[in-house]
Amino acid sequence: MAEAKILATIERSDTEQLQISVSEYRGKSYFNLRIYYTTDDGATWLPTKKGVTFAPDQLDVLTDAIEEAKTLFMTEE
């Protein structure tokens, strides 16, 4: 995996988005959630320091937390 593979993008504003991606660093794969910004109307997106990176063995914990949050939000509706 040479460069990050973007799995999803969540728009936060006209100049900011959350990119969800998988990338490789020093021979290991990682799952990333990172805020990106643009100053040229979206032609170029640059990463900020705001984000978090997960190792593959941490994804089950993240998945469980998301599923629990979805269940809690459904009971609020």
Tab-separated table of C-alpha atoms in Angstrom:
chain	number	residue	atom	x	y	z
A	1	MET	CA	0.000	0.000	0.000
A	2	ALA	CA	1.983	2.997	-1.263
A	3	GLU	CA	-0.313	5.836	-0.252
A	4	ALA	CA	-3.386	6.137	1.942
A	5	LYS	CA	-6.588	4.578	0.662
A	6	ILE	CA	-9.477	6.874	1.576
A	7	LEU	CA	-12.458	4.800	2.720
A	8	ALA	CA	-14.858	7.668	3.465
A	9	THR	CA	-15.022	11.436	3.788
A	10	ILE	CA	-17.301	13.380	6.115
A	11	GLU	CA	-17.726	17.064	5.290
A	12	ARG	CA	-17.435	19.296	8.372
A	13	SER	CA	-17.532	22.656	6.561
A	14	ASP	CA	-16.630	24.122	3.175
A	15	THR	CA	-12.958	24.091	4.171
A	16	GLU	CA	-12.721	21.098	6.525
A	17	GLN	CA	-13.413	17.377	6.265
A	18	LEU	CA	-12.794	14.183	8.198
A	19	GLN	CA	-11.007	11.594	6.088
A	20	ILE	CA	-11.223	7.937	7.092
A	21	SER	CA	-8.397	5.956	5.546
A	22	VAL	CA	-6.058	3.004	5.693
A	23	SER	CA	-2.352	3.634	5.265
A	24	GLU	CA	1.026	2.033	5.786
A	25	TYR	CA	3.900	3.369	7.882
A	26	ARG	CA	7.219	1.598	8.315
A	27	GLY	CA	5.770	-1.615	6.930
A	28	LYS	CA	2.693	-1.681	9.198
A	29	SER	CA	-0.900	-0.897	8.268
A	30	TYR	CA	-3.043	1.594	10.176
A	31	PHE	CA	-6.633	2.894	10.256
A	32	ASN	CA	-6.788	6.697	10.392
A	33	LEU	CA	-9.393	9.322	11.275
A	34	ARG	CA	-7.940	12.752	10.488
A	35	ILE	CA	-9.199	16.287	9.881
A	36	TYR	CA	-8.078	17.802	6.571
A	37	TYR	CA	-8.394	21.407	5.406
A	38	THR	CA	-8.364	23.246	2.083
A	39	THR	CA	-7.490	26.795	1.092
A	40	ASP	CA	-8.161	26.429	-2.646
A	41	ASP	CA	-11.862	25.494	-2.802
A	42	GLY	CA	-11.172	21.767	-2.393
A	43	ALA	CA	-8.581	21.299	-5.118
A	44	THR	CA	-6.024	20.265	-2.481
A	45	TRP	CA	-6.715	18.778	0.961
A	46	LEU	CA	-3.976	18.937	3.593
A	47	PRO	CA	-3.834	17.012	6.894
A	48	THR	CA	-3.995	18.695	10.286
A	49	LYS	CA	-2.573	17.386	13.553
A	50	LYS	CA	-6.151	16.673	14.644
A	51	GLY	CA	-6.745	12.970	14.267
A	52	VAL	CA	-6.232	9.509	15.608
A	53	THR	CA	-4.569	6.381	14.263
A	54	PHE	CA	-5.521	2.805	15.166
A	55	ALA	CA	-3.531	-0.388	14.749
A	56	PRO	CA	-5.508	-3.241	13.144
A	57	ASP	CA	-5.775	-5.093	16.473
A	58	GLN	CA	-7.617	-2.082	17.966
A	59	LEU	CA	-10.409	-2.058	15.381
A	60	ASP	CA	-12.631	-4.506	17.275
A	61	VAL	CA	-12.717	-2.142	20.268
A	62	LEU	CA	-13.570	0.766	17.955
A	63	THR	CA	-16.262	-1.255	16.170
A	64	ASP	CA	-17.841	-2.303	19.487
A	65	ALA	CA	-17.890	1.324	20.685
A	66	ILE	CA	-19.539	2.497	17.447
A	67	GLU	CA	-22.161	-0.262	17.642
A	68	GLU	CA	-22.923	0.666	21.269
A	69	ALA	CA	-23.251	4.331	20.304
A	70	LYS	CA	-25.632	3.437	17.461
A	71	THR	CA	-27.773	1.429	19.886
A	72	LEU	CA	-27.860	4.317	22.381
A	73	PHE	CA	-28.807	6.825	19.686
A	74	MET	CA	-31.594	4.581	18.368
A	75	THR	CA	-33.172	4.388	21.845
A	76	GLU	CA	-33.172	8.207	22.060
A	77	GLU	CA	-35.271	8.640	18.908
